[in-house]
């Protein structure tokens, strides 16, 4: 195990900081945290207190000093406003290195960038972003890479730590012995991807698509495309960018790429992609061939087939053979809350439950509804749909469009939840039994669960789709009791 993620000299230089107090000697930290509660008392750590509109992480410094923290970053403005306090802390904790920096978030990113440059010199670095599908694509890529490089030789984003703080914290988990890294890049503000791309500097970059997620923050798909393509800014001439051939922003995203551009998609010629579609298996995946080998992708939806094509294009480019790609894709399991399909027992009836409630935007909501609409040989189709968040002034129109789409769908029951879903409710003009609830309280969720249990029949399909904050998993957990055989 390494003695320290960075030396004192490298860290101070990277964060452009100044040491508080009379600290001398070297430091040792093997963990980095921005949440004081996550600091392990048995691991020497660096604590980075963040500043927010309603939060000042510096107030937790006394708590972390009681643990095995060895480095603490401090905003200069905070330090200057409380010089005596921090000088006293440094005097009383001389084994802890206190560093004053201009901005602790920027310093976290700069420290992570320095760490990546030190430990990832021989690692194949892959980045993945897009309006939807990036986590699923990341997990597919990880599964394929593990097949070829080995379980212990793949570093990757755990969960959804893909943000301005999440990606830096993720890369600090890289040991340095891995052969490949697969890291996801998300965004919730302008230039967030630009900042974290600078930290990681991928050699290979995938953009799954340009959709309308976060349009309320960025204002237009054009602005979203401009942000997403920043993930390709550091790709070198011997690297490659992978962009959907059918995406209307494909050419725009490829304009400034210094390396090779590789397009992927279901409509490419087999001679170019080495992939041929065979059969859509509905909820249970897609069958296709790769270099003549039959592959059974175990997750449903044409969009997940599209994600697999992105993975195939990247995997082939970095030298992974077809048989390993096949094995990795076939072993892939759906990410929790993302098109997670399961046979469950509800009130003694075997039903199919689709949990796609981790996130939602107009593109992914439309795709999930259409997938269920196309299902054959099922009984009732029951939709439980919640608000799509972060759409800003586009929210009313987006939810109205969902109502219009649902009007064309042959569903037995539709439950709409949340204030934004009122727009879908008022624009609906179909024949399904429709119910809208403004609130997402536990009481309302219990009522919906009771109603679902009362109407359920053998071989029904229930779709749960919403933004994560709607917490539809409460209903899912309430109505399901055991897996079907």
XYZ file of C-alpha atoms in Angstrom:
485
model
C 0.000 0.000 0.000
C 1.297 3.484 -0.868
C 2.379 5.614 2.081
C 0.720 8.776 0.731
C -1.347 9.706 -2.319
C 0.812 12.813 -2.789
C 3.900 14.243 -1.155
C 3.687 17.497 0.753
C 5.605 19.328 -1.971
C 3.458 17.997 -4.815
C 0.226 18.699 -2.979
C 1.055 22.274 -1.952
C 2.264 23.060 -5.453
C -0.746 21.441 -7.139
C -3.322 23.318 -5.052
C -1.327 26.575 -5.225
C -1.618 26.816 -1.458
C 0.286 28.150 1.516
C 1.019 26.205 4.695
C -0.567 27.461 7.909
C 1.585 27.238 11.025
C 4.987 25.635 11.492
C 4.380 22.183 9.976
C 7.564 20.442 8.902
C 8.362 16.995 7.619
C 6.291 14.848 5.294
C 2.640 13.892 5.174
C 0.829 10.603 4.801
C -2.759 10.358 3.550
C -4.385 7.490 1.662
C -7.948 8.780 1.541
C -9.673 12.025 0.509
C -13.091 13.097 1.760
C -15.381 16.117 1.554
C -17.861 14.618 4.035
C -16.559 14.499 7.610
C -18.846 11.544 8.379
C -17.112 9.363 5.781
C -13.623 9.709 7.224
C -12.386 6.330 8.448
C -10.704 6.673 11.836
C -8.175 4.013 10.795
C -7.057 5.689 7.553
C -4.969 8.862 7.358
C -7.027 11.236 5.223
C -7.141 14.644 3.612
C -10.296 16.597 4.458
C -11.589 19.113 1.926
C -14.347 21.305 3.416
C -16.589 22.676 0.685
C -18.496 25.938 0.618
C -22.105 26.078 -0.556
C -24.986 28.495 -0.577
C -26.316 27.084 2.685
C -23.334 25.108 3.953
C -19.813 25.783 5.204
C -17.827 22.574 5.546
C -15.170 24.314 7.644
C -17.364 23.978 10.718
C -16.644 20.239 10.668
C -12.866 20.624 10.924
C -12.866 20.184 14.749
C -14.705 16.874 14.231
C -12.224 15.513 11.680
C -9.267 16.501 13.838
C -10.516 13.931 16.373
C -10.085 11.274 13.672
C -6.940 10.219 11.800
C -6.962 13.200 9.432
C -3.504 14.355 8.351
C -4.240 17.140 5.836
C -6.905 19.870 5.909
C -7.555 22.386 3.157
C -9.027 25.795 4.075
C -10.475 28.519 1.877
C -8.312 31.655 2.120
C -11.350 33.864 2.726
C -12.403 31.611 5.607
C -8.848 31.592 6.972
C -8.467 35.368 6.756
C -11.767 35.868 8.542
C -10.702 33.545 11.378
C -6.894 33.742 11.461
C -6.544 33.242 15.213
C -8.823 30.183 15.181
C -6.907 28.371 12.431
C -3.476 29.379 13.739
C -4.482 27.895 17.084
C -5.702 24.686 15.361
C -2.367 24.374 13.571
C -0.459 24.962 16.785
C -2.466 22.323 18.691
C -2.362 19.763 15.839
C 1.228 19.916 14.602
C 1.020 16.511 12.924
C -1.728 17.831 10.639
C -0.873 19.866 7.547
C -3.205 22.867 7.135
C -3.137 24.462 3.675
C -4.867 27.720 2.745
C -6.161 27.695 -0.844
C -8.117 30.111 -2.996
C -11.035 27.695 -3.410
C -11.304 24.254 -1.823
C -13.327 22.743 -4.697
C -10.763 23.889 -7.256
C -7.989 22.656 -4.976
C -9.636 19.227 -4.737
C -9.733 19.033 -8.529
C -6.145 20.258 -8.869
C -4.899 17.716 -6.329
C -6.780 14.948 -8.160
C -5.281 16.079 -11.472
C -1.803 15.862 -9.974
C -2.542 12.397 -8.596
C -3.793 11.129 -11.971
C -0.674 12.472 -13.692
C 1.492 10.629 -11.168
C -0.183 7.202 -11.027
C -1.989 6.752 -14.366
C 0.903 7.109 -16.801
C 0.526 3.536 -18.047
C -3.243 3.203 -17.646
C -5.680 3.262 -20.579
C -8.057 6.081 -19.613
C -11.648 5.934 -20.890
C -14.307 8.559 -20.161
C -18.051 8.278 -20.696
C -20.651 11.025 -20.755
C -24.009 11.713 -22.370
C -27.492 12.930 -21.572
C -28.693 9.446 -20.687
C -27.237 5.957 -20.596
C -23.800 6.927 -19.323
C -23.916 4.856 -16.124
C -25.233 1.790 -17.942
C -22.608 2.240 -20.667
C -19.915 2.620 -18.017
C -20.964 -0.590 -16.309
C -21.046 -2.447 -19.650
C -17.560 -1.157 -20.456
C -16.313 -2.211 -17.028
C -17.756 -5.710 -17.495
C -16.019 -6.064 -20.854
C -12.713 -4.705 -19.541
C -12.758 -7.071 -16.568
C -13.138 -10.004 -18.953
C -10.017 -8.992 -20.848
C -7.768 -7.235 -18.338
C -8.865 -9.077 -15.178
C -11.004 -8.077 -12.193
C -8.223 -6.301 -10.297
C -6.903 -4.423 -13.306
C -9.891 -2.141 -13.903
C -10.420 1.155 -12.067
C -13.841 2.748 -12.474
C -16.473 5.078 -11.098
C -18.323 3.493 -8.190
C -22.011 4.394 -8.105
C -22.639 7.824 -9.584
C -19.575 9.697 -8.302
C -19.242 11.574 -11.588
C -19.554 15.236 -10.591
C -17.274 18.178 -9.835
C -16.478 16.522 -6.508
C -17.408 12.920 -7.339
C -14.891 12.382 -10.131
C -11.910 13.769 -8.158
C -12.850 11.582 -5.190
C -13.212 8.606 -7.547
C -9.790 8.963 -9.158
C -8.124 9.094 -5.747
C -9.269 5.458 -5.411
C -7.030 4.419 -8.332
C -4.182 2.266 -7.014
C -1.874 2.810 -9.979
C -1.471 -0.876 -10.827
C -4.646 -1.040 -12.946
C -4.340 -1.418 -16.704
C -7.501 0.486 -17.619
C -9.749 3.123 -16.050
C -13.401 3.722 -16.953
C -14.777 6.930 -15.488
C -18.133 8.599 -15.915
C -18.595 12.358 -16.292
C -21.837 14.063 -15.311
C -22.835 17.680 -15.024
C -25.339 19.962 -13.343
C -23.830 23.317 -14.326
C -21.888 25.010 -17.086
C -18.250 23.883 -17.523
C -18.471 21.131 -14.916
C -17.418 18.583 -17.534
C -14.640 20.910 -18.649
C -13.250 20.960 -15.118
C -13.370 17.222 -14.504
C -12.055 16.453 -18.000
C -8.978 18.456 -17.052
C -8.606 16.263 -13.954
C -8.795 12.935 -15.800
C -7.587 13.714 -19.344
C -8.949 10.575 -21.004
C -7.307 9.000 -24.040
C -10.609 7.508 -25.210
C -13.950 9.236 -24.785
C -17.536 8.099 -25.386
C -20.511 10.451 -25.745
C -23.634 8.275 -25.569
C -26.013 10.956 -26.891
C -27.032 14.598 -26.734
C -30.480 14.814 -25.178
C -32.414 17.231 -23.013
C -31.298 16.246 -19.508
C -30.333 19.429 -17.601
C -31.856 21.623 -20.300
C -33.373 23.710 -17.514
C -29.861 24.631 -16.405
C -28.113 24.996 -19.773
C -31.028 26.303 -21.823
C -30.722 24.342 -25.067
C -29.471 21.088 -26.576
C -26.817 23.138 -28.388
C -25.457 24.289 -25.026
C -25.644 20.725 -23.715
C -23.653 19.502 -26.733
C -21.032 22.186 -26.137
C -20.618 20.982 -22.562
C -20.575 17.264 -23.370
C -17.922 17.596 -26.049
C -15.572 19.118 -23.474
C -15.107 15.514 -22.329
C -13.122 15.022 -25.542
C -10.865 18.077 -25.101
C -7.802 16.183 -23.838
C -7.909 13.197 -26.173
C -4.445 12.991 -27.807
C -3.689 12.269 -31.453
C -3.211 8.576 -30.687
C -6.535 8.434 -28.796
C -10.114 8.255 -30.075
C -13.582 9.730 -29.590
C -16.743 7.631 -29.955
C -19.959 9.408 -30.955
C -23.364 8.139 -32.068
C -23.612 8.286 -35.854
C -27.355 9.005 -35.747
C -27.116 11.811 -33.212
C -27.877 15.198 -34.778
C -24.940 16.696 -32.852
C -22.492 14.002 -33.977
C -20.461 16.169 -36.332
C -20.494 19.104 -33.915
C -19.083 16.957 -31.097
C -16.320 15.657 -33.369
C -15.170 19.040 -34.714
C -12.287 19.718 -32.324
C -11.174 16.153 -31.611
C -7.403 15.766 -32.037
C -7.496 11.972 -32.193
C -9.398 9.450 -34.254
C -13.192 9.746 -34.547
C -15.145 6.482 -34.406
C -18.904 6.523 -34.968
C -21.270 3.881 -33.638
C -24.936 3.092 -34.095
C -27.449 0.525 -35.342
C -27.556 1.910 -38.877
C -23.850 1.629 -39.657
C -22.776 -0.875 -42.279
C -21.703 -4.215 -40.804
C -18.402 -3.987 -42.687
C -17.599 -0.884 -40.630
C -19.046 -1.812 -37.231
C -18.596 -5.621 -37.418
C -22.031 -5.828 -35.767
C -25.278 -7.196 -37.238
C -28.659 -6.972 -35.511
C -30.489 -10.298 -35.195
C -33.473 -9.984 -32.852
C -35.132 -7.704 -30.304
C -36.007 -9.846 -27.267
C -38.126 -7.147 -25.605
C -37.483 -6.711 -21.902
C -34.950 -9.474 -21.960
C -32.455 -7.958 -24.327
C -31.160 -7.968 -27.870
C -29.465 -10.626 -29.959
C -26.829 -9.577 -32.474
C -23.596 -10.831 -33.968
C -20.127 -9.393 -33.449
C -17.543 -10.522 -35.961
C -19.765 -13.540 -36.571
C -20.168 -14.438 -32.886
C -23.742 -14.407 -31.548
C -24.136 -12.083 -28.572
C -27.156 -12.031 -26.258
C -27.283 -8.649 -24.506
C -29.340 -9.342 -21.367
C -30.858 -5.872 -20.896
C -33.870 -4.662 -22.881
C -34.434 -1.559 -24.969
C -33.069 -0.325 -28.269
C -31.258 2.415 -26.352
C -29.322 -0.190 -24.373
C -28.387 -1.900 -27.630
C -27.139 1.544 -28.688
C -25.091 1.756 -25.471
C -23.618 -1.677 -26.194
C -22.579 -0.509 -29.658
C -20.642 2.363 -28.069
C -18.877 -0.109 -25.785
C -18.086 -2.429 -28.699
C -16.586 0.414 -30.741
C -14.349 1.496 -27.856
C -13.399 -2.038 -26.819
C -12.346 -2.963 -30.348
C -10.290 0.222 -30.636
C -8.267 -0.577 -27.504
C -7.653 -4.129 -28.683
C -10.181 -6.278 -26.836
C -11.073 -9.337 -28.963
C -14.652 -10.168 -29.939
C -14.951 -13.217 -27.681
C -14.049 -11.138 -24.597
C -16.476 -8.382 -25.617
C -19.198 -11.009 -26.006
C -18.452 -12.511 -22.588
C -18.418 -9.120 -20.869
C -21.701 -7.971 -22.404
C -23.446 -11.241 -21.659
C -22.375 -11.101 -18.003
C -23.551 -7.520 -17.640
C -26.328 -7.004 -15.101
C -28.627 -3.984 -15.077
C -27.621 -1.173 -12.736
C -30.019 -0.833 -9.803
C -32.866 1.478 -10.744
C -31.887 1.610 -14.419
C -34.058 -0.705 -16.540
C -33.831 -3.279 -13.781
C -36.217 -6.045 -14.856
C -37.379 -8.672 -12.395
C -40.060 -11.325 -12.097
C -41.824 -10.710 -8.789
C -44.696 -12.096 -6.777
C -47.407 -9.514 -6.011
C -50.473 -10.788 -4.124
C -49.690 -14.293 -5.339
C -49.431 -13.254 -9.000
C -46.243 -13.483 -11.050
C -45.601 -10.092 -12.630
C -42.744 -8.298 -14.330
C -41.514 -5.201 -12.503
C -39.366 -2.693 -14.390
C -37.481 -0.393 -12.037
C -36.195 2.521 -14.116
C -36.663 5.036 -11.330
C -33.097 6.128 -10.688
C -33.302 9.025 -13.107
C -35.544 10.518 -15.772
C -35.456 13.087 -18.538
C -37.729 13.487 -21.581
C -35.585 11.177 -23.724
C -35.282 8.309 -21.239
C -38.942 8.625 -20.148
C -40.088 8.371 -23.761
C -37.863 5.363 -24.426
C -39.057 3.473 -21.355
C -42.728 4.078 -22.171
C -42.284 3.071 -25.798
C -40.414 -0.090 -24.838
C -43.275 -1.194 -22.600
C -45.845 -0.217 -25.222
C -44.250 -2.598 -27.696
C -44.316 -5.610 -25.357
C -46.242 -8.647 -26.578
C -47.733 -11.619 -24.690
C -48.313 -9.698 -21.471
C -51.505 -8.978 -19.582
C -52.069 -5.520 -18.113
C -49.551 -2.721 -18.524
C -49.368 -0.513 -15.445
C -47.293 2.675 -15.467
C -46.176 4.520 -12.323
C -44.523 7.732 -13.506
C -43.106 10.609 -11.470
C -41.766 14.085 -12.158
C -38.752 14.698 -14.369
C -36.540 17.239 -12.605
C -34.099 19.978 -13.690
C -35.990 20.918 -16.852
C -36.545 24.584 -15.964
C -38.807 26.464 -18.356
C -38.944 23.372 -20.597
C -40.658 21.348 -17.870
C -44.282 22.177 -18.737
C -43.884 21.278 -22.412
C -41.837 18.149 -21.633
C -44.461 16.786 -19.244
C -47.271 17.722 -21.637
C -45.515 15.696 -24.323
C -45.405 12.692 -21.994
C -49.171 13.011 -21.536
C -49.664 13.092 -25.303
C -47.407 10.041 -25.732
C -49.323 8.144 -23.053
C -52.550 8.943 -24.911
C -51.348 6.711 -27.736
C -50.266 3.853 -25.467
C -52.423 0.830 -24.691
C -51.959 0.832 -20.913
C -54.519 -0.442 -18.415
C -53.611 1.897 -15.545
C -51.414 4.991 -15.316
C -50.416 6.571 -12.011
C -48.844 10.040 -12.330
C -47.068 11.534 -9.315
C -45.706 15.012 -8.613
C -46.635 18.639 -9.347
C -44.961 18.621 -12.773
C -46.926 15.538 -13.832
C -50.113 17.617 -13.668
C -49.122 18.809 -17.145
C -49.070 15.222 -18.390
C -52.430 14.627 -16.698
C -54.118 17.619 -18.366
C -52.682 16.825 -21.822
C -53.719 13.156 -21.648
C -56.471 12.108 -24.054
C -56.443 8.313 -23.974
C -58.538 5.445 -22.652
C -56.420 4.189 -19.753
C -57.562 4.485 -16.161
C -55.576 7.552 -15.128
C -54.787 8.964 -11.686
C -52.675 11.961 -10.714
C -51.340 12.775 -7.242
C -49.568 16.052 -6.637
C -47.714 14.901 -3.530
C -45.122 12.157 -3.106
C -45.830 11.537 0.579
C -45.577 8.127 2.203
C -49.340 8.195 2.668
C -49.930 8.713 -1.062
C -47.380 6.026 -1.935
C -49.100 3.595 0.414
C -52.443 4.331 -1.255
C -50.954 3.694 -4.697
C -49.397 0.435 -3.495
C -52.757 -0.744 -2.164
C -54.448 0.104 -5.471
C -51.809 -1.743 -7.499
C -52.153 -4.813 -5.302
C -55.939 -4.730 -5.782
C -55.799 -4.628 -9.600
C -52.816 -6.884 -10.275
C -53.232 -9.934 -12.516
C -50.993 -12.775 -13.610
C -48.374 -11.769 -16.206
C -48.810 -8.019 -15.746
C -46.004 -5.545 -16.403
C -45.430 -2.592 -14.072
C -43.101 0.242 -15.125
C -41.671 2.639 -12.527
C -40.005 5.710 -14.034
C -39.120 9.094 -12.475
C -36.266 11.251 -11.322
C -34.489 9.738 -8.332
C -35.767 12.375 -5.893
C -39.323 11.078 -6.409
C -38.213 7.955 -4.500
C -40.510 5.515 -6.314
C -38.538 2.664 -4.760
C -40.866 3.073 -1.749
C -43.758 1.772 -3.840
C -41.632 -0.928 -5.477
C -40.486 -2.238 -2.095
C -44.032 -2.152 -0.764
C -45.676 -4.143 -3.549
C -42.969 -6.788 -4.042
C -42.430 -9.571 -1.576
C -40.269 -12.220 -3.296
C -38.769 -13.110 -6.637
C -40.778 -15.324 -8.913
C -39.505 -18.711 -9.966
